[in-house]
Short mmCIF file of C-alpha atoms in Angstrom, two decimals:
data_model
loop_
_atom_site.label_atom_id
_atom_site.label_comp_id
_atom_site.label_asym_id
_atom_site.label_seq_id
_atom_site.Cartn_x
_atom_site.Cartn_y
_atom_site.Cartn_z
CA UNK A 1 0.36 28.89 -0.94
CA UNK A 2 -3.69 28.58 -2.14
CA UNK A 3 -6.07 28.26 0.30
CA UNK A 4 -5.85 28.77 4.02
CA UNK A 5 -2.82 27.60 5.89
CA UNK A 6 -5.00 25.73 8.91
CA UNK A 7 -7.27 24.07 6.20
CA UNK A 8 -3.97 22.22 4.55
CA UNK A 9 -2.85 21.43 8.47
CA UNK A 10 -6.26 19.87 9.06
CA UNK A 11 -6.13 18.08 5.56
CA UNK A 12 -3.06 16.64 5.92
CA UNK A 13 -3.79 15.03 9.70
CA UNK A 14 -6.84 13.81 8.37
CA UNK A 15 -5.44 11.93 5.32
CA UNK A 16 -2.72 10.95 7.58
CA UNK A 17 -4.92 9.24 10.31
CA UNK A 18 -6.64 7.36 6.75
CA UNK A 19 -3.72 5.78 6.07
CA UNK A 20 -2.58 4.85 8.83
CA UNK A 21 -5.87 3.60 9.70
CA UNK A 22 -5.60 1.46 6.17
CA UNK A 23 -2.26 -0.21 7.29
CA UNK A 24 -3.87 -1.15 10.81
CA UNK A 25 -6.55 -2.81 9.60
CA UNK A 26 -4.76 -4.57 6.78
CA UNK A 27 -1.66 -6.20 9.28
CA UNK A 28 -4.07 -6.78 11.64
CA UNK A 29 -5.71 -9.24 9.12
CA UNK A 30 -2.71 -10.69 7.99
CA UNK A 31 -0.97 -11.66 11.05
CA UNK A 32 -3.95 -13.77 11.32
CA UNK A 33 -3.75 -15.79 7.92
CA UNK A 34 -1.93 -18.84 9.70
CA UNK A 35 -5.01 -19.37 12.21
CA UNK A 36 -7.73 -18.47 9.61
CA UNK A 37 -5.62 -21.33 7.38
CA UNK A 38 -5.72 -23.73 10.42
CA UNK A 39 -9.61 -22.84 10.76
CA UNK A 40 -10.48 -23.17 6.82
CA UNK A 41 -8.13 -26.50 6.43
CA UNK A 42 -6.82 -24.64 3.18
CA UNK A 43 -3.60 -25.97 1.74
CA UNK A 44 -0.84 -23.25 0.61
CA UNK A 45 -2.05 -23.28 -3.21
CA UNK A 46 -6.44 -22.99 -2.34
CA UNK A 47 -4.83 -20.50 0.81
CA UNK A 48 -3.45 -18.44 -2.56
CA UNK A 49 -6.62 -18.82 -4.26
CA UNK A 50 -8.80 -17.47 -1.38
CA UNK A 51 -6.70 -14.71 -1.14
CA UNK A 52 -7.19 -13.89 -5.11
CA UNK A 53 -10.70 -12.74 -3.86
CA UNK A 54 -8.64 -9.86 -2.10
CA UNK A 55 -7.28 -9.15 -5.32
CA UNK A 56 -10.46 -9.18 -7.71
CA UNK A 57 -11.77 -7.22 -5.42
CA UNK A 58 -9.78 -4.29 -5.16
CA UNK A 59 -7.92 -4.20 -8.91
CA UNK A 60 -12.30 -3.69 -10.12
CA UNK A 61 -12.82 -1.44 -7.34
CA UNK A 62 -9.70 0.59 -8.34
CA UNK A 63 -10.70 0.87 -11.98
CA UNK A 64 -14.27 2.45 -10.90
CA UNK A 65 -12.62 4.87 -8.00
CA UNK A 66 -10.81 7.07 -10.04
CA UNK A 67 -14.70 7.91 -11.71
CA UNK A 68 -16.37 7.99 -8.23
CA UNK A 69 -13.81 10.66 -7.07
CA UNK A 70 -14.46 12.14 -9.99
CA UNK A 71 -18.02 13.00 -10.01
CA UNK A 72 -18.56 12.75 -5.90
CA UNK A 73 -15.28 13.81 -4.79
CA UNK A 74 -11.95 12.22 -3.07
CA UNK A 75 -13.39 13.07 0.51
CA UNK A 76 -16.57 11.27 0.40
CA UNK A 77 -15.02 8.11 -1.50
CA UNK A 78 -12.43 7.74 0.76
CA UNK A 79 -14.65 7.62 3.93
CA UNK A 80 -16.75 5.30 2.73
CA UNK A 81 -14.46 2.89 1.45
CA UNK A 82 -13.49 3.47 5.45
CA UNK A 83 -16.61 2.11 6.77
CA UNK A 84 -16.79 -0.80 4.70
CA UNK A 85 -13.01 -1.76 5.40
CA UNK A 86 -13.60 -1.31 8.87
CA UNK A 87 -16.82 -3.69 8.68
CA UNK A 88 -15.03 -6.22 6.27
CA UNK A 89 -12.40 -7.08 7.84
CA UNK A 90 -14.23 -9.12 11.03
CA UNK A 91 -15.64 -11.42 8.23
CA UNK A 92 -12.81 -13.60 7.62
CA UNK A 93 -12.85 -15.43 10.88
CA UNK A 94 -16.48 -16.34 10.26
CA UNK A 95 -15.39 -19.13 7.14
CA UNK A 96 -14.61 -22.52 7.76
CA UNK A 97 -13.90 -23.18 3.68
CA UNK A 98 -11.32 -21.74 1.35
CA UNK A 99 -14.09 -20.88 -0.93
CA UNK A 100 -16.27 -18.93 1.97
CA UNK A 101 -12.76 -17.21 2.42
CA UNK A 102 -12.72 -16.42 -0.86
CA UNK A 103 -16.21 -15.13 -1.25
CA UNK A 104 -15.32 -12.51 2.16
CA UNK A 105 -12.07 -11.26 0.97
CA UNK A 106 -13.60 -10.61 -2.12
CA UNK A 107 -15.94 -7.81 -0.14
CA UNK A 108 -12.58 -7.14 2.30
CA UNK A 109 -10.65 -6.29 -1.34
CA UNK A 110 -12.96 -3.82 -2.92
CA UNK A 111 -13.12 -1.92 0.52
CA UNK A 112 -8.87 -2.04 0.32
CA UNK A 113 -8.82 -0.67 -3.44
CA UNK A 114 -10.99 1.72 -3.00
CA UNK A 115 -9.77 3.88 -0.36
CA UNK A 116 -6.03 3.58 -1.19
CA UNK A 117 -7.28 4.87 -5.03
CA UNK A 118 -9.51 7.84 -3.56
CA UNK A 119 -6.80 9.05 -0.46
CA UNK A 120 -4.08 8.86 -2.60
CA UNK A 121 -5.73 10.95 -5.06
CA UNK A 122 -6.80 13.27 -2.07
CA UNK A 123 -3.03 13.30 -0.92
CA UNK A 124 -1.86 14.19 -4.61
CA UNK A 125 -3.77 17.24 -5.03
CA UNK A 126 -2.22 17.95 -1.41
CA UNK A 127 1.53 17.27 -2.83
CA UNK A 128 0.49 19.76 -5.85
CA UNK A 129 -0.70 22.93 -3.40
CA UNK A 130 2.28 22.09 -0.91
CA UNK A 131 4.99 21.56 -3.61
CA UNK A 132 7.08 19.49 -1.44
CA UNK A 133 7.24 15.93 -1.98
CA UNK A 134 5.51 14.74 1.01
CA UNK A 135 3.85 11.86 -0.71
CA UNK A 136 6.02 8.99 1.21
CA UNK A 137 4.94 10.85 4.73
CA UNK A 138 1.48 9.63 4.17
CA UNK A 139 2.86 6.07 3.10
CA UNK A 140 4.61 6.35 6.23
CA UNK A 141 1.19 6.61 8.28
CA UNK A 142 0.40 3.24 6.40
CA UNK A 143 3.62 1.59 7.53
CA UNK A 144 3.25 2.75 10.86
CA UNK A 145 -0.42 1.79 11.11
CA UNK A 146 0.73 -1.67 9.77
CA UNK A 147 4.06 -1.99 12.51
CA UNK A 148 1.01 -1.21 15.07
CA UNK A 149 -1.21 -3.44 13.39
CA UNK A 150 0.71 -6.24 13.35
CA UNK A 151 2.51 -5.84 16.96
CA UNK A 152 -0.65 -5.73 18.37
CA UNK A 153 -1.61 -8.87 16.59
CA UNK A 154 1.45 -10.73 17.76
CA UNK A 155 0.62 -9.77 21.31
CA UNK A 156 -3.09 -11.09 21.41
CA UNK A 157 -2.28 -13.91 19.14
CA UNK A 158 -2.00 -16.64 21.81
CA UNK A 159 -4.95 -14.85 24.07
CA UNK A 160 -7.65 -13.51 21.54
CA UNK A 161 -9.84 -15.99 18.59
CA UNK A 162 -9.47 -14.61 15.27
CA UNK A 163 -12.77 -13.43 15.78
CA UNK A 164 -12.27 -10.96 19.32
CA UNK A 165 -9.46 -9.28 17.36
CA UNK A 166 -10.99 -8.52 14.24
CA UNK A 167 -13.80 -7.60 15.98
CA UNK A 168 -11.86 -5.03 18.00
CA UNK A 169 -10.13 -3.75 14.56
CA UNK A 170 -14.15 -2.91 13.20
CA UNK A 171 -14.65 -1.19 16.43
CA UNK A 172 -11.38 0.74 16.59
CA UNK A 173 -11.70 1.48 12.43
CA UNK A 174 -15.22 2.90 12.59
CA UNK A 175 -14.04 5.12 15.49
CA UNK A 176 -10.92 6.53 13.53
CA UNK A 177 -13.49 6.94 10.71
CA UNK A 178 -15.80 8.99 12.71
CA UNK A 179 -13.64 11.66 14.02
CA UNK A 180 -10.99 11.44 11.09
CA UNK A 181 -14.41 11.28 8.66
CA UNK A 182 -15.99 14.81 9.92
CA UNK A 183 -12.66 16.71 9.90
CA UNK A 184 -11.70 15.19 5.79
CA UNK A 185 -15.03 16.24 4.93
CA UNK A 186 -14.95 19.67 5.83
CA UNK A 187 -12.23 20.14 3.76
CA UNK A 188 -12.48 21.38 0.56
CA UNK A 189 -9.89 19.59 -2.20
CA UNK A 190 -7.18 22.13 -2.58
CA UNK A 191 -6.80 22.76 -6.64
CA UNK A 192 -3.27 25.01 -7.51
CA UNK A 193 -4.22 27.04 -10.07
CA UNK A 194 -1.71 25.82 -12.43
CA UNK A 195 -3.24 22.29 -11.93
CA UNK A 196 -6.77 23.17 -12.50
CA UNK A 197 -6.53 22.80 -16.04
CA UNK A 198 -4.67 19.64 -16.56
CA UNK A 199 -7.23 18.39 -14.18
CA UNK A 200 -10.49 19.46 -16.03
CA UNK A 201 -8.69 18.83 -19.78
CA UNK A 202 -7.55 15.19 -18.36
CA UNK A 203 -10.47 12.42 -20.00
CA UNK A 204 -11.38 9.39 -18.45
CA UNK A 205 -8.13 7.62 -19.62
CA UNK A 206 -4.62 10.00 -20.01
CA UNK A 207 -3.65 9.99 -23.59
CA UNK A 208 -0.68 9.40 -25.40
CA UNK A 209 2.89 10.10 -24.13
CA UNK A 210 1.24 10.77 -20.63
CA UNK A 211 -1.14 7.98 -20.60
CA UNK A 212 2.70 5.56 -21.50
CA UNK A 213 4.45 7.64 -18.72
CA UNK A 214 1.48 6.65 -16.23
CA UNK A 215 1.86 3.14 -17.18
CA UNK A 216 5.20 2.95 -16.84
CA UNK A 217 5.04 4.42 -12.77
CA UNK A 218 2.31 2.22 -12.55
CA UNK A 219 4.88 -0.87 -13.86
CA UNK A 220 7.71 0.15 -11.38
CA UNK A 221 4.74 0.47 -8.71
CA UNK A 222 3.76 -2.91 -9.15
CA UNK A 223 7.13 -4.44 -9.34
CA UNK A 224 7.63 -2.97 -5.92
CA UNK A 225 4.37 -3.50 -3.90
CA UNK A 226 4.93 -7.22 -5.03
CA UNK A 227 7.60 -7.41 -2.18
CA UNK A 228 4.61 -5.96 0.04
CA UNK A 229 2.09 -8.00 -0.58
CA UNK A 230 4.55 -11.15 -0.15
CA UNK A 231 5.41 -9.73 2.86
CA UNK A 232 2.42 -9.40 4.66
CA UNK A 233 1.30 -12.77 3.42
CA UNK A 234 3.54 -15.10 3.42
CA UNK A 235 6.42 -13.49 5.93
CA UNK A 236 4.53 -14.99 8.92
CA UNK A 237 3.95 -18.55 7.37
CA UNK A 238 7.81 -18.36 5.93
CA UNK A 239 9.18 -17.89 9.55
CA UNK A 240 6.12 -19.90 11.05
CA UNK A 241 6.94 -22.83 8.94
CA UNK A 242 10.26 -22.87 7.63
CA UNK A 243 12.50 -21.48 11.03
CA UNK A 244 10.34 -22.91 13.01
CA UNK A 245 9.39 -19.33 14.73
CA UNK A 246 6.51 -19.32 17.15
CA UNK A 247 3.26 -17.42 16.35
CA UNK A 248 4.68 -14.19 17.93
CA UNK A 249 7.76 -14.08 16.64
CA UNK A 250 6.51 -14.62 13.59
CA UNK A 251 4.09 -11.55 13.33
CA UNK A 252 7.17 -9.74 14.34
CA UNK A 253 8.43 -10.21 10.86
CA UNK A 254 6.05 -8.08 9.13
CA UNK A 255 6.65 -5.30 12.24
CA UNK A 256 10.10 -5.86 11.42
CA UNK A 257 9.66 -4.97 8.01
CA UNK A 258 6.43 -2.05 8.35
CA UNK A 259 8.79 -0.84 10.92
CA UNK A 260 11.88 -0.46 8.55
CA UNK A 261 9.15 0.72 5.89
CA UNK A 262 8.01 3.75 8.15
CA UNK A 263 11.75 4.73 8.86
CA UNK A 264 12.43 4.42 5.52
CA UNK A 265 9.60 6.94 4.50
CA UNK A 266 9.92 9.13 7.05
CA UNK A 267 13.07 10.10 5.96
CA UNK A 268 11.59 10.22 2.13
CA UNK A 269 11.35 13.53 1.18
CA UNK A 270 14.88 14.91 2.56
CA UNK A 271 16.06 11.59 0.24
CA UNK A 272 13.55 13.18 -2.81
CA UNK A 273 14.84 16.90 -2.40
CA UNK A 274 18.27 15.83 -1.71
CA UNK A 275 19.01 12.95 -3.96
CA UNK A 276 16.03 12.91 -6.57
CA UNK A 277 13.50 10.74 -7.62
CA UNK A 278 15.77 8.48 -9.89
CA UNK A 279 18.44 7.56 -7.52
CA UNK A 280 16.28 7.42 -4.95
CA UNK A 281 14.39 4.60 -6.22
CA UNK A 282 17.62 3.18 -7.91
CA UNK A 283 19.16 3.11 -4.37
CA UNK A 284 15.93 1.36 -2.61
CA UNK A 285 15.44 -1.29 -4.89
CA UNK A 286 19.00 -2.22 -5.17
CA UNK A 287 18.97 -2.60 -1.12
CA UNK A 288 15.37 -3.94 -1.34
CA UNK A 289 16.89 -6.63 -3.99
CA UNK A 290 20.10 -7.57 -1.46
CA UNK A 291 17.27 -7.73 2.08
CA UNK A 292 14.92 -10.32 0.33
CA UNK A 293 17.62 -12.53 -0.44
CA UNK A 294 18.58 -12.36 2.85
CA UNK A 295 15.25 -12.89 4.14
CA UNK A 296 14.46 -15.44 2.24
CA UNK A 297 17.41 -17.79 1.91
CA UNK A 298 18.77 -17.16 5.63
CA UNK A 299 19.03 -20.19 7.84
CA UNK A 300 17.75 -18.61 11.31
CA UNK A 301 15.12 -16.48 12.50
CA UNK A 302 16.85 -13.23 13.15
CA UNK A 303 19.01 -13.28 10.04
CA UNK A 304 15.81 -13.49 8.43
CA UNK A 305 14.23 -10.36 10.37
CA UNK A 306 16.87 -8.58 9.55
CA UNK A 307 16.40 -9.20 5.84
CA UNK A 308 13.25 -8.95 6.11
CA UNK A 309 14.15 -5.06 7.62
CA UNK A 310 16.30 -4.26 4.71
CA UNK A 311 14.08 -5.10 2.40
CA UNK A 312 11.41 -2.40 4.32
CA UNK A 313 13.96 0.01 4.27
CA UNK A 314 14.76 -0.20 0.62
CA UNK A 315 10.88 -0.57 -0.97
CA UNK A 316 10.19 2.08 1.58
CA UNK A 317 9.90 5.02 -1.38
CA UNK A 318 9.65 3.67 -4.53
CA UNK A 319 5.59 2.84 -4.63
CA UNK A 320 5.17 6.58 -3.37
CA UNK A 321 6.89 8.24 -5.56
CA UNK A 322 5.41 6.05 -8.57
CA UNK A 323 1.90 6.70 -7.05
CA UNK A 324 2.61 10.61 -6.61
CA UNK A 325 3.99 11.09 -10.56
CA UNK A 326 1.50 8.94 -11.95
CA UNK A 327 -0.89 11.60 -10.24
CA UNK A 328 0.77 14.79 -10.83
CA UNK A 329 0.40 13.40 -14.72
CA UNK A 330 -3.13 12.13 -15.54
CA UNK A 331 -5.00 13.08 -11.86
CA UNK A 332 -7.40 10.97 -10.21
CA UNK A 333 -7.46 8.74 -13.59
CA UNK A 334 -3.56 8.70 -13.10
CA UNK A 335 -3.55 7.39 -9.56
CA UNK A 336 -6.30 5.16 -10.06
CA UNK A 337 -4.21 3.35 -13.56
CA UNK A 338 -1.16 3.29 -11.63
CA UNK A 339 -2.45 2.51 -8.06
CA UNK A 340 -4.54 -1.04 -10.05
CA UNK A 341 -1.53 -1.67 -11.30
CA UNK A 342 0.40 -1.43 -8.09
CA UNK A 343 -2.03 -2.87 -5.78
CA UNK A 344 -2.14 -5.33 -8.37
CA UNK A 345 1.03 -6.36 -7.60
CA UNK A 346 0.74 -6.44 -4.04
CA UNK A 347 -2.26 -8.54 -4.11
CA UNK A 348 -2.09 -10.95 -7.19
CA UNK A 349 1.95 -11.62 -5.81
CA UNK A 350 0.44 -13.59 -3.20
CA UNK A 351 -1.41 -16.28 -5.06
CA UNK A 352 1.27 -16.43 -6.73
CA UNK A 353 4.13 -17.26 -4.61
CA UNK A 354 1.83 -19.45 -3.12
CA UNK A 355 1.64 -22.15 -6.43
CA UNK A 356 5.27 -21.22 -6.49
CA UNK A 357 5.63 -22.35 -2.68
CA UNK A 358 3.49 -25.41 -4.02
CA UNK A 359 5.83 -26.25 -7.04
CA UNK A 360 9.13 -25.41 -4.99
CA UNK A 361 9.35 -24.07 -1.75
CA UNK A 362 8.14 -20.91 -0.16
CA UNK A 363 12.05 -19.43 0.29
CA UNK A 364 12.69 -20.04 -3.30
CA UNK A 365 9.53 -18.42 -4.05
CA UNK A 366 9.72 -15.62 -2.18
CA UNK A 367 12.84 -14.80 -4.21
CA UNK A 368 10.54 -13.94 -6.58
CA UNK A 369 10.62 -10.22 -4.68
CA UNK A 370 13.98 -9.81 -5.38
CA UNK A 371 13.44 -10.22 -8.90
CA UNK A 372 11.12 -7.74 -9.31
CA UNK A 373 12.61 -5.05 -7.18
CA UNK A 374 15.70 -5.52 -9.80
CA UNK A 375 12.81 -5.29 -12.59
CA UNK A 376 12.36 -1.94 -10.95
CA UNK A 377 15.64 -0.30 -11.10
CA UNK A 378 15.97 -1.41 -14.46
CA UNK A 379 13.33 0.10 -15.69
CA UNK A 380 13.98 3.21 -13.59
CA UNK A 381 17.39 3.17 -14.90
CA UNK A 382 15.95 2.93 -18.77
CA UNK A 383 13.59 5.25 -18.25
CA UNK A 384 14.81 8.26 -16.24
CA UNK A 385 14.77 10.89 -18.89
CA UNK A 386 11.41 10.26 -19.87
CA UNK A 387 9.86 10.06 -16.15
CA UNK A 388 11.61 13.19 -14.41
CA UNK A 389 9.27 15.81 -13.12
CA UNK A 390 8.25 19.22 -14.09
CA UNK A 391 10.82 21.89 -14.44
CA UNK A 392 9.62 23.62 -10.47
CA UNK A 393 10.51 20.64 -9.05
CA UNK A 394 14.47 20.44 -10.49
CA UNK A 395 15.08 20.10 -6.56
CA UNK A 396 13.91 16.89 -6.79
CA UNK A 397 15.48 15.62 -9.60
#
């Protein structure tokens, strides 16, 4: 194994504490949405709209990142885009308009696509030394952060403004970023030597064949972290609103479902080395297809928690894996093509199941996830030869 053992241990712990720290501060902001929608006045289709600034934000941000971590390194970037998360997110409650909302999320977005783009390149080049396919333990830190996230937002919900508990998420975030900060950058960014050259030889853009392949993990990504990003939006309203939940129970939805999510990846790469990448994701979307509809269409709260779990449980690897081959092909230009077009997903699905929720209704919209995690398989399913991995890695196959 290249490079010291303790300097991978220390690596890895820091990367893990980034994402987890990611998913924290991202449920605690969305657990929130129904009171900062109360506060701005917003209807559901100018609520979609505002969050759009979440989206511009981070889909430019991502296309830059993968250059930044380029020339100044994965390290640096990703602390960075730590501090101004962890600043960010306390400006929400401090709009009283849509369009202020907007104009906030817009800075809270290029914070979000910028660190997920420059740790998950940092945790790639990890995956590479380690040859183990660890990537969905790290996605697990950012399920777990977000199950914290939001349970702690349920809990203060009725007791704390908007305002005290996004305050308390800048304080807590810069404090993670401090001590998780200083031990990330004294690492140095392990390089296998049989990666080093696909690395330097890799221009700004992967060409040909690899630069398809990267699009097409980057399709199935996006396809998948559509169901997240309607999740942690719209769950809360769905139960709020439609089952007539109370506020608590209703951030318990997207625990529910970060919950199932961390299970789900904790458990990822036994599924990788035991059952490969294909059926894997074949397997999660199919369940992630049969939870949604469950989730979505079910008359009462807890049948819909319990879709909403499934659905966790089956999206759980899928954007991982995507994320990690998409890497392992084209490096930080890789991640950054297919993480734009994932986090694309997650945060222009939003918006859009809101007009949907305007035109129809927010259960028949939020079908829309199912959809898209069958999208997945399919193209999973059509494209299997083309996307396996390199011949070391037949265990995961």
């Amino acid at each position: 194994m290249p490079g010291p053992r303790d300097d991978l241990v220390r690596l890895r712990i820091a990367l893990t504490a980034f994402f987890a720290l990611d998913g924290f501060v991202f449920a605690g902001w969305v657990v929130r949405i129904p009171a900062i929608k109360e506060q701005t006045g917003a209807s559901a289709s100018a609520l979609g709209l505002a969050l759009l600034g979440v989206s511009a934000g981070a889909v430019v941000t991502m296309t830059l990142t993968g250059r930044l971590c380029r020339r100044y390194g994965s390290h640096p970037v990703t602390v960075v885009c730590a501090v101004l998360l962890s600043l960010s997110v306390a400006l929400p409650p401090l709009t009283h308009s849509a369009l202020a909302l907007g104009a906030v999320l817009l800075v809270f977005g290029s914070a979000y696509g910028g660190i997920n783009v420059a740790f998950n390149s940092a945790a790639v080049d990890l995956v590479a030394v380690l040859r183990r396919p660890i990537m969905p333990s790290f996605h697990a830190a950012f399920s777990l952060g977000g199950m914290v996230g939001a349970g702690l937002g349920g809990l203060v919900a009725g007791s704390l403004s908007p305002l005290r508990h996004l305050l308390g998420l800048t304080l807590i975030g810069l404090l993670v970023t401090l001590v998780a900060g200083r031990l990330l950058l004294r690492c140095e960014p392990p390089v296998p030597p049989d990666a080093a050259p696909r690395h330097d030889t890799a221009p700004h853009r992967p060409a040909g064949r690899t630069r398809a392949l990267v699009l097409t993990f980057g399709l199935i990504a996006l396809c998948t972290a559509y169901g997240e990003g309607a999740m942690a939006d719209w769950g809360a309203l769905h139960l709020e609103q439609d089952l007539d939940a109370s506020a608590g129970m209703a951030a318990a939805g997207y625990s529910c479902f970060a919950l199932a999510m961390t299970i789900g990846r904790l458990s990822g790469t036994t599924l990788l080395e035991r059952l490969g990448r294909t059926r894997t994701v074949v397997a999660g979307g199919t369940t992630a297809v049969a939870g949604m509809l469950l989730g979505a269409l079910a008359p009462s709260v807890w049948a819909a928690l319990f879709g909403f779990a499934v659905t966790g449980l089956g999206l759980a690897n899928i954007f991982p894996v995507a994320v990690e081959r998409a890497g392992a092909l084209g490096g930080p230009s890789g991640v950054a093509t297919a993480s734009t077009l994932g986090y694309g997903g997650m945060l222009l699905g939003p918006p859009a199941i809101g007009f949907m929720a305007d035109w129809f209704s927010l259960p028949t919209a939020l079908t829309s996830v199912a959809v898209l995690a069958a999208v997945a398989v399919l193209i999973t399913l059509a494209t299997r030869h083309a996307t396996s991995g390199p011949p070391r890695e037949t265990a995961s196959h």
